[in-house]
PDB file of C-alpha atoms in Angstrom:
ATOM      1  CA  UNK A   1    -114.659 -94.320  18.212  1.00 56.00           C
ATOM      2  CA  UNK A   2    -115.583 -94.127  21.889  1.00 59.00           C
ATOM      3  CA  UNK A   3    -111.760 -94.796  23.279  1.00 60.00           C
ATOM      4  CA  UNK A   4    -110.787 -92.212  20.638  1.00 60.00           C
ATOM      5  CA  UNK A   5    -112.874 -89.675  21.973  1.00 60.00           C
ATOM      6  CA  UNK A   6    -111.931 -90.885  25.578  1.00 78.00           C
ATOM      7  CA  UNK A   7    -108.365 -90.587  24.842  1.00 80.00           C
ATOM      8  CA  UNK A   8    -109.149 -87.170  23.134  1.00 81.00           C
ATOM      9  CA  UNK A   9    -110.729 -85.882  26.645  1.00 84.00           C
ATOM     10  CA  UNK A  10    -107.897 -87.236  28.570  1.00 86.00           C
ATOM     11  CA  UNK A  11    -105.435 -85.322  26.845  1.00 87.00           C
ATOM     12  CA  UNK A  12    -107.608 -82.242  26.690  1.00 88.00           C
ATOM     13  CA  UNK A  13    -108.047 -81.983  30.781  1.00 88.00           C
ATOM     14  CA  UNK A  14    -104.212 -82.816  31.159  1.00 90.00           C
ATOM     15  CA  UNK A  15    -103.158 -79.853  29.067  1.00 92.00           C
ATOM     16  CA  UNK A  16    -106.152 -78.005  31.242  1.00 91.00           C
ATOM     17  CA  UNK A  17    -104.219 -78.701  34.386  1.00 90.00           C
ATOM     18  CA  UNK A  18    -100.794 -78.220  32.949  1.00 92.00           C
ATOM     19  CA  UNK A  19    -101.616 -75.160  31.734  1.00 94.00           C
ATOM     20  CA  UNK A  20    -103.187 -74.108  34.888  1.00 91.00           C
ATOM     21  CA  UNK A  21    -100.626 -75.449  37.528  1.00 92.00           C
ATOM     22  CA  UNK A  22     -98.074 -73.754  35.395  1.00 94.00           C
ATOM     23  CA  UNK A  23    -100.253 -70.465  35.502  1.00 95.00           C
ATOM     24  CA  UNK A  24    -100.412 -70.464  39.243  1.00 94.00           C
ATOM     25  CA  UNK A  25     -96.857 -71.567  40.031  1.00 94.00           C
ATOM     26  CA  UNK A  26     -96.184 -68.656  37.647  1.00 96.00           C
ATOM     27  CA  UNK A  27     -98.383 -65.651  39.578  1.00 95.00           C
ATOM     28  CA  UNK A  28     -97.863 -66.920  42.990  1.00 94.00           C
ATOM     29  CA  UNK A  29     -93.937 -66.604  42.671  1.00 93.00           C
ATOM     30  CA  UNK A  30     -94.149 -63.028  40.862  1.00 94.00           C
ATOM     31  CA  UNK A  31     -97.575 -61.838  40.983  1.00 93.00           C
ATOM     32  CA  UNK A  32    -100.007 -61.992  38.711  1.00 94.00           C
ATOM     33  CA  UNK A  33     -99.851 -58.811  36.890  1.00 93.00           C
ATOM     34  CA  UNK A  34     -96.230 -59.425  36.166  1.00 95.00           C
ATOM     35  CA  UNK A  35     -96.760 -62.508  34.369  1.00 96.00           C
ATOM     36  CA  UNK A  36     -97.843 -62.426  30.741  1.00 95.00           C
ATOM     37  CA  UNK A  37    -100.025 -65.078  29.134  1.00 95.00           C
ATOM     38  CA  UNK A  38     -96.919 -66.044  26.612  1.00 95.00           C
ATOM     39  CA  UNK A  39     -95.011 -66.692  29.821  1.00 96.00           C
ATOM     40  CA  UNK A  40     -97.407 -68.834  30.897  1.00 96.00           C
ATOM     41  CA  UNK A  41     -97.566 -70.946  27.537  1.00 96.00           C
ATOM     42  CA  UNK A  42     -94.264 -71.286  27.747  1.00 96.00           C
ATOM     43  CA  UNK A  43     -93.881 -72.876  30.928  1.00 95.00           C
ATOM     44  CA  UNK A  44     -96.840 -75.109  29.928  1.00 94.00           C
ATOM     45  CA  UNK A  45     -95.402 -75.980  26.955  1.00 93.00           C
ATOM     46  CA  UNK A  46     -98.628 -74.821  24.856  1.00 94.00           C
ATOM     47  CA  UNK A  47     -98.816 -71.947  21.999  1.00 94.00           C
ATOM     48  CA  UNK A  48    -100.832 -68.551  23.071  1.00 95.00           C
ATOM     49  CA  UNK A  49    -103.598 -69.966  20.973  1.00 94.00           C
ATOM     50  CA  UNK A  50    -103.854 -72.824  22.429  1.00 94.00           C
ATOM     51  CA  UNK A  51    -103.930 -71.631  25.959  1.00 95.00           C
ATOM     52  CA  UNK A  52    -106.229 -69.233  24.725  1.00 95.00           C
ATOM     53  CA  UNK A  53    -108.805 -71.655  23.753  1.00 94.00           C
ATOM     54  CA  UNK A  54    -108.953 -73.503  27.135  1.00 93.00           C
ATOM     55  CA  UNK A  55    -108.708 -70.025  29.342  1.00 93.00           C
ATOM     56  CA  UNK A  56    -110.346 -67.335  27.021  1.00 91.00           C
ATOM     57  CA  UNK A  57    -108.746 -64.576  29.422  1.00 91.00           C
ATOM     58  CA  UNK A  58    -106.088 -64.014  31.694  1.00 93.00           C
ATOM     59  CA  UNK A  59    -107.896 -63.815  34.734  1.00 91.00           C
ATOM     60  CA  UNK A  60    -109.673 -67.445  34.135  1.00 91.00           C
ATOM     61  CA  UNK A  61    -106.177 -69.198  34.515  1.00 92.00           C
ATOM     62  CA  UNK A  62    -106.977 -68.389  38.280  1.00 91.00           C
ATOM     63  CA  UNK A  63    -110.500 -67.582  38.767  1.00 87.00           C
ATOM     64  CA  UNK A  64    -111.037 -71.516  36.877  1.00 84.00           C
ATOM     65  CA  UNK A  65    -110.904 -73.122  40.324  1.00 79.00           C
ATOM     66  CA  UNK A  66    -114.150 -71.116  41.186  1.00 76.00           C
ATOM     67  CA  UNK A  67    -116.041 -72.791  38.158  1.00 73.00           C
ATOM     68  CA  UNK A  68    -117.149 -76.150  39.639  1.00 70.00           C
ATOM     69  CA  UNK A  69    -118.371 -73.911  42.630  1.00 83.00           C
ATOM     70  CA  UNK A  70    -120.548 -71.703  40.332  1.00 86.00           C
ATOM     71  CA  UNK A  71    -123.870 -73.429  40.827  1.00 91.00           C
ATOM     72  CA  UNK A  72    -123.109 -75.776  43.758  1.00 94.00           C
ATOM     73  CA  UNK A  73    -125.585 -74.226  45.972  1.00 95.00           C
ATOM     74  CA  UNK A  74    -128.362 -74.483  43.188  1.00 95.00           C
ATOM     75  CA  UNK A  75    -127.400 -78.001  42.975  1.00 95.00           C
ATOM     76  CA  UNK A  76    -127.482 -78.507  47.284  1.00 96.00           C
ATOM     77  CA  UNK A  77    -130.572 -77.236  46.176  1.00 96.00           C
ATOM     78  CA  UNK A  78    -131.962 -79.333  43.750  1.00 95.00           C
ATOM     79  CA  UNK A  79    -130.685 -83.076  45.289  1.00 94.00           C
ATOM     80  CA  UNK A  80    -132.130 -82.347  48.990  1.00 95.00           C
ATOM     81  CA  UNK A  81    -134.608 -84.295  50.607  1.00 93.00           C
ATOM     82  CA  UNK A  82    -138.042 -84.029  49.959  1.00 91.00           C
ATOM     83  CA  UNK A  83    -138.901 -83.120  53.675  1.00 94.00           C
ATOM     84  CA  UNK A  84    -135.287 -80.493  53.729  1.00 95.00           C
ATOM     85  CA  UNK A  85    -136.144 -76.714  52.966  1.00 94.00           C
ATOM     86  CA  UNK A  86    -133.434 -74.949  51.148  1.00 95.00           C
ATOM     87  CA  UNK A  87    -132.447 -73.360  54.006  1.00 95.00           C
ATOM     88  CA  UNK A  88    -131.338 -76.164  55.853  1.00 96.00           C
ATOM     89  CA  UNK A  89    -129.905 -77.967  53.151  1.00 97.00           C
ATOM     90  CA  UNK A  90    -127.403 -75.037  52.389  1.00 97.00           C
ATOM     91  CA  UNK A  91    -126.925 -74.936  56.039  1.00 97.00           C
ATOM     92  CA  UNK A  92    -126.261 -78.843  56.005  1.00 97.00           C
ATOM     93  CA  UNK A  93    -123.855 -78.016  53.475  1.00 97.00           C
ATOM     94  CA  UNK A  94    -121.479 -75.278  54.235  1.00 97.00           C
ATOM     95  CA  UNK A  95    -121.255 -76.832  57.788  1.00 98.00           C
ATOM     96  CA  UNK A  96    -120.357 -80.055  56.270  1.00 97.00           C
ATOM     97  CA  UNK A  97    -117.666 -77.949  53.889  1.00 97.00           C
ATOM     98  CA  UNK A  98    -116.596 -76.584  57.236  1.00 97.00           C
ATOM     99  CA  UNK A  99    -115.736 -79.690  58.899  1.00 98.00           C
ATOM    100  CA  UNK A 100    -114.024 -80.857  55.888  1.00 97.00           C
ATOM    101  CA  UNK A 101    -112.065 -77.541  56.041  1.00 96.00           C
ATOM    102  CA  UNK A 102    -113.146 -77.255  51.991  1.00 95.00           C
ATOM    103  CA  UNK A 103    -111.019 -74.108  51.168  1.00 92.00           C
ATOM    104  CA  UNK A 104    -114.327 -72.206  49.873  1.00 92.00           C
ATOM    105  CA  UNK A 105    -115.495 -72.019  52.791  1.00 95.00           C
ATOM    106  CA  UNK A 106    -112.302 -69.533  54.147  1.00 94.00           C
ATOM    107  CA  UNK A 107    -111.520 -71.858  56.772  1.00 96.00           C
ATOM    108  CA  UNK A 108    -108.209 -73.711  55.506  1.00 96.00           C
ATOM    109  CA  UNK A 109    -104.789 -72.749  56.628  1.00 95.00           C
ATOM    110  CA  UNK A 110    -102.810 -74.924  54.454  1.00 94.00           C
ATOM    111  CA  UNK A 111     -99.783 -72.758  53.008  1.00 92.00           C
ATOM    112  CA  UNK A 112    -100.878 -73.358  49.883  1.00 90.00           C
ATOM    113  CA  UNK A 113    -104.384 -72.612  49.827  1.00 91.00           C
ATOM    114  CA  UNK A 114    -103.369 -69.148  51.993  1.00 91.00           C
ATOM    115  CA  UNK A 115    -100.697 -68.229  48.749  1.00 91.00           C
ATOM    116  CA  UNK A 116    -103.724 -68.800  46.287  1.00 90.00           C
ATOM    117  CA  UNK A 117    -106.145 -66.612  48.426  1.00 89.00           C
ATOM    118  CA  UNK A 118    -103.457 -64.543  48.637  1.00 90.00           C
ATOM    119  CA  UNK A 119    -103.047 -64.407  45.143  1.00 91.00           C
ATOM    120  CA  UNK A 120    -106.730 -63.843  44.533  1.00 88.00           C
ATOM    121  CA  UNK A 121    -107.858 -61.169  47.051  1.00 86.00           C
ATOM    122  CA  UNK A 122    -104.715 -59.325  46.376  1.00 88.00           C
ATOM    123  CA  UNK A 123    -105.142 -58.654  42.666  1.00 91.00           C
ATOM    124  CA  UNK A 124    -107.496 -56.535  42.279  1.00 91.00           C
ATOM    125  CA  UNK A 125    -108.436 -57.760  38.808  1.00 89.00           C
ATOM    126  CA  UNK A 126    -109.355 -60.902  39.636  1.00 90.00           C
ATOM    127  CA  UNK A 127    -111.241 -59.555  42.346  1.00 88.00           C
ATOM    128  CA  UNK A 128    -113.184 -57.672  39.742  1.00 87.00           C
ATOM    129  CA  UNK A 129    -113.640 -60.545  37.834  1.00 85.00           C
ATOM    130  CA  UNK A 130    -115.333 -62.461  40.662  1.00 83.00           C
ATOM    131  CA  UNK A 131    -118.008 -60.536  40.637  1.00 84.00           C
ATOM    132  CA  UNK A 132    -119.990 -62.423  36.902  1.00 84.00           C
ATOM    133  CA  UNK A 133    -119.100 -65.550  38.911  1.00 83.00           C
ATOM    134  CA  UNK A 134    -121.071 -64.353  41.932  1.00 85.00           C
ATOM    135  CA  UNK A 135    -123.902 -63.464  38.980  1.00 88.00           C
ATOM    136  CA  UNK A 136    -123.904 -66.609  37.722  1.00 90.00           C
ATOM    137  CA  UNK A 137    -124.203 -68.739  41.381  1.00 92.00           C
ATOM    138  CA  UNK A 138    -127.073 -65.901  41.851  1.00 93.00           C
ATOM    139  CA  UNK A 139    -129.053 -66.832  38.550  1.00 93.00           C
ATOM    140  CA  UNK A 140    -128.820 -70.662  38.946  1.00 94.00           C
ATOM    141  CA  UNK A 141    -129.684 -70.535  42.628  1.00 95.00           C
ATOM    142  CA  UNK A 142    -132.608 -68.618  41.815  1.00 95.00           C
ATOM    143  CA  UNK A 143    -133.621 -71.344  39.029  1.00 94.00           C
ATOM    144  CA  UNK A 144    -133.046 -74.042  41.558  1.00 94.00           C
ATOM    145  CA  UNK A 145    -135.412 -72.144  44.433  1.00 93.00           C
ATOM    146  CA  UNK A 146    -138.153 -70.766  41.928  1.00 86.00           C
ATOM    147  CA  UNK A 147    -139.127 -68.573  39.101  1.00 69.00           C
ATOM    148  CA  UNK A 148    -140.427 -64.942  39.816  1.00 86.00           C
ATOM    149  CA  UNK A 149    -138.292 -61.826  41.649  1.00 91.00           C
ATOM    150  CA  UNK A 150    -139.331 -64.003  44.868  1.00 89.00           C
ATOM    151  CA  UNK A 151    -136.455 -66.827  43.966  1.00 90.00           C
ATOM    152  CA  UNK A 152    -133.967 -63.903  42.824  1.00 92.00           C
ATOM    153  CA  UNK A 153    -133.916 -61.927  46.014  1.00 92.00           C
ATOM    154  CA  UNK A 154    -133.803 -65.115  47.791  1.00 93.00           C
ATOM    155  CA  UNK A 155    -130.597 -66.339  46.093  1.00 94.00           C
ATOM    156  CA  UNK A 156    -128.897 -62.820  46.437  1.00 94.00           C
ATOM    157  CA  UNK A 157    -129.629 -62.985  49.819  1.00 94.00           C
ATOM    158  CA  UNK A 158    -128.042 -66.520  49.751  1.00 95.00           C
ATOM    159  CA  UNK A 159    -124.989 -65.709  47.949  1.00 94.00           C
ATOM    160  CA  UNK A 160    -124.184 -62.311  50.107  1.00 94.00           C
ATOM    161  CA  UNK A 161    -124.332 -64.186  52.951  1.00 96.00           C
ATOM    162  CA  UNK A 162    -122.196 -67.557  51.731  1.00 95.00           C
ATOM    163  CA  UNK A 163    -119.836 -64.691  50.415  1.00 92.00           C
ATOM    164  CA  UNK A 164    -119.331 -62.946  54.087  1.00 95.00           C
ATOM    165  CA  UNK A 165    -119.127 -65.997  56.014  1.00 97.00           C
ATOM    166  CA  UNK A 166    -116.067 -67.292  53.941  1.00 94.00           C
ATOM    167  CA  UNK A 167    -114.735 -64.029  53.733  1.00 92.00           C
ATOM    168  CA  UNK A 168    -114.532 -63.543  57.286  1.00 95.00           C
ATOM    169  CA  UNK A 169    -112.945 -66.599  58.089  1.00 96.00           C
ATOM    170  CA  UNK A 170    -110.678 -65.930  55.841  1.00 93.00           C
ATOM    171  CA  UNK A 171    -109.901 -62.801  57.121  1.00 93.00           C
ATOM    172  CA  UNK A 172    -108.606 -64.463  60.759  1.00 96.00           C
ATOM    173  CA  UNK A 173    -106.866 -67.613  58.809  1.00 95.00           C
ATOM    174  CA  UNK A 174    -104.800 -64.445  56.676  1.00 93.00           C
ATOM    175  CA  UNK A 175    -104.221 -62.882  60.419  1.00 94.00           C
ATOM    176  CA  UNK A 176    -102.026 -65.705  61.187  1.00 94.00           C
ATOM    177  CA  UNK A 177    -105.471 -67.732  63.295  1.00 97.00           C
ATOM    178  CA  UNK A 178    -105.494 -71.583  63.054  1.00 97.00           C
ATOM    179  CA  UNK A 179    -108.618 -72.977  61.039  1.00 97.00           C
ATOM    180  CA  UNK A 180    -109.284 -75.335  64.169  1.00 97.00           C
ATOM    181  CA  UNK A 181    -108.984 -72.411  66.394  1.00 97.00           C
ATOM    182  CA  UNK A 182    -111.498 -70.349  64.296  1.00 98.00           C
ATOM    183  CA  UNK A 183    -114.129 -73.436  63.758  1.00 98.00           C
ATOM    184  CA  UNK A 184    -116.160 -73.265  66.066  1.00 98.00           C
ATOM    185  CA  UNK A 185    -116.496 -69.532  65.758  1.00 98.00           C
ATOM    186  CA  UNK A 186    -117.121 -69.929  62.085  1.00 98.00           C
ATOM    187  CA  UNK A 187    -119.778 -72.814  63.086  1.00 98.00           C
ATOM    188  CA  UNK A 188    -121.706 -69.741  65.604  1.00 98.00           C
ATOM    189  CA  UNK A 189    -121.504 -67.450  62.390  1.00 98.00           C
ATOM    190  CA  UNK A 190    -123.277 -69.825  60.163  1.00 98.00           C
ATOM    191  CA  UNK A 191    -125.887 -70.636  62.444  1.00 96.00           C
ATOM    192  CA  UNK A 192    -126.296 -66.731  63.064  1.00 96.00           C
ATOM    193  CA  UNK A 193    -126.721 -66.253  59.417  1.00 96.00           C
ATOM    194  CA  UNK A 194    -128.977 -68.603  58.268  1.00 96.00           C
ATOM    195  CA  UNK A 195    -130.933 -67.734  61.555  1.00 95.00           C
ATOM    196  CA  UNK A 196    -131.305 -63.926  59.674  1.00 94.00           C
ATOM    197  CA  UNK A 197    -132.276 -66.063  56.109  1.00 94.00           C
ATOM    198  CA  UNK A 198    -135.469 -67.615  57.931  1.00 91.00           C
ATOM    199  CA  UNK A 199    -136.570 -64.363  59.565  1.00 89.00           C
ATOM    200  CA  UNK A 200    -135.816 -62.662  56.825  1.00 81.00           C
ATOM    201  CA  UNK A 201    -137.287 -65.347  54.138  1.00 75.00           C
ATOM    202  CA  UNK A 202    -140.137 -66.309  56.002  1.00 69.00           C
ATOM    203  CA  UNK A 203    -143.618 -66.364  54.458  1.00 64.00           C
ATOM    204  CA  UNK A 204    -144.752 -62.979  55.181  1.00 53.00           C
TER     205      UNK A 204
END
C-alpha cells in the first residue's frame, strides 16, 4: 500500500510540472492572455479537467512558483535561534537568498528567470492576483511573530518591505544591470531597511 501511494504521488507531481512547464513555455512565447487553458492541456497532454484540478485558475499555472514562498518568512521565523530576534533572522535570510542570487529576491539575471518576471509583472492579472499571496505571507508571518494587532502590523511591515527590496532590484536587473553589479547595492538596501524595522518595531 505504501509504494502504491508513493507511486501515486510521483505521478501526480510529474503531471504538476508537465502541466506547468508546458503552461509557461506556452505564455512566455505568446503572452499570457493569448493562451487559453485548453491550449495549455493540450500541450501537456492532460484534459481541461484535469488541469483544472491541479491549477484551479488560470493565473495559478504561473503564480504556483510563488506557493512554496508563501510562508517562508514565518518559517525563518519559527526555526531561528533561541538567542536570534526575528529581525535578524529575516535579515540573515534574504542576505543569504542574495548571495545565492535566489530569483525572489529580484537579483537574478538569468534569461530565463528575466522572461518569467517578465511574464509576471507584465500581465496585469497576475499582478492582481499576487496580491492574496502577499495576504497569506502577511497572516502566517504574523502567527509565527505573535497573536494580537501587535504581530499583524509587524508582518505587514515585514512583507512591504521584503516586497520593495526585490522589486527594486528587479527593476535595475529589467534595465539591462548585471545582478553582480547591483549586489552590493542591493546588500546597502537591505541593511537600510531592516535598520527602519528596528526603529520602527522597537519596544516603545
Amino acid at each position: 500500500m505504501s509504494a502504491e501511494l508513493g507511486l501515486r504521488e510521483r505521478k501526480k507531481r510529474r503531471t504538476y510540472q508537465a502541466i506547468s512547464d508546458a503552461a509557461i513555455a506556452l505564455f512566455l512565447e505568446k503572452g499570457f492572455d493569448a493562451v487559453s487553458v485548453a491550449e495549455v492541456a493540450a500541450a501537456a497532454e492532460v484534459s481541461k479537467p484535469t488541469l483544472f484540478r491541479y491549477f484551479p485558475a488560470k493565473e495559478d499555472l504561473v503564480l504556483h512558483r510563488f506557493a512554496d514562498h508563501e510562508d517562508e518568512a514565518a518559517r525563518v521565523v519559527a526555526a531561528r535561534a533561541e538567542d536570534e530576534t526575528p529581525l535578524d533572522a529575516l535579515r540573515r535570510h534574504l542576505l543569504d537568498g542574495l548571495a545565492r542570487r535566489d530569483p525572489v529576491t529580484g537579483l537574478n539575471d538569468h534569461p530565463h528567470v528575466l522572461a518569467f518576471h517578465r511574464l509576471l509583472y507584465g500581465t496585469p492579472s497576475l499582478v492582481a492576483r499576487l496580491c492574496p499571496y502577499q495576504g497569506r505571507s502577511e497572516e502566517a508571518l504574523a502567527a509565527a511573530l505573535g497573536a494580537g494587532v501587535g504581530g499583524r502590523l509587524a508582518a505587514g511591515q515585514i512583507v512591504a518591505v521584503l516586497r520593495v527590496l526585490a522589486e527594486e532590484n528587479w527593476r535595475r536587473i529589467a534595465a539591462g544591470e548585471r545582478a553582480d553589479d547591483v549586489y552590493a547595492d542591493a546588500v546597502a538596501a537591505v541593511d537600510l531597511a531592516f535598520g527602519q524595522l528596528r526603529r520602527g518595531l522597537a519596544p516603545s
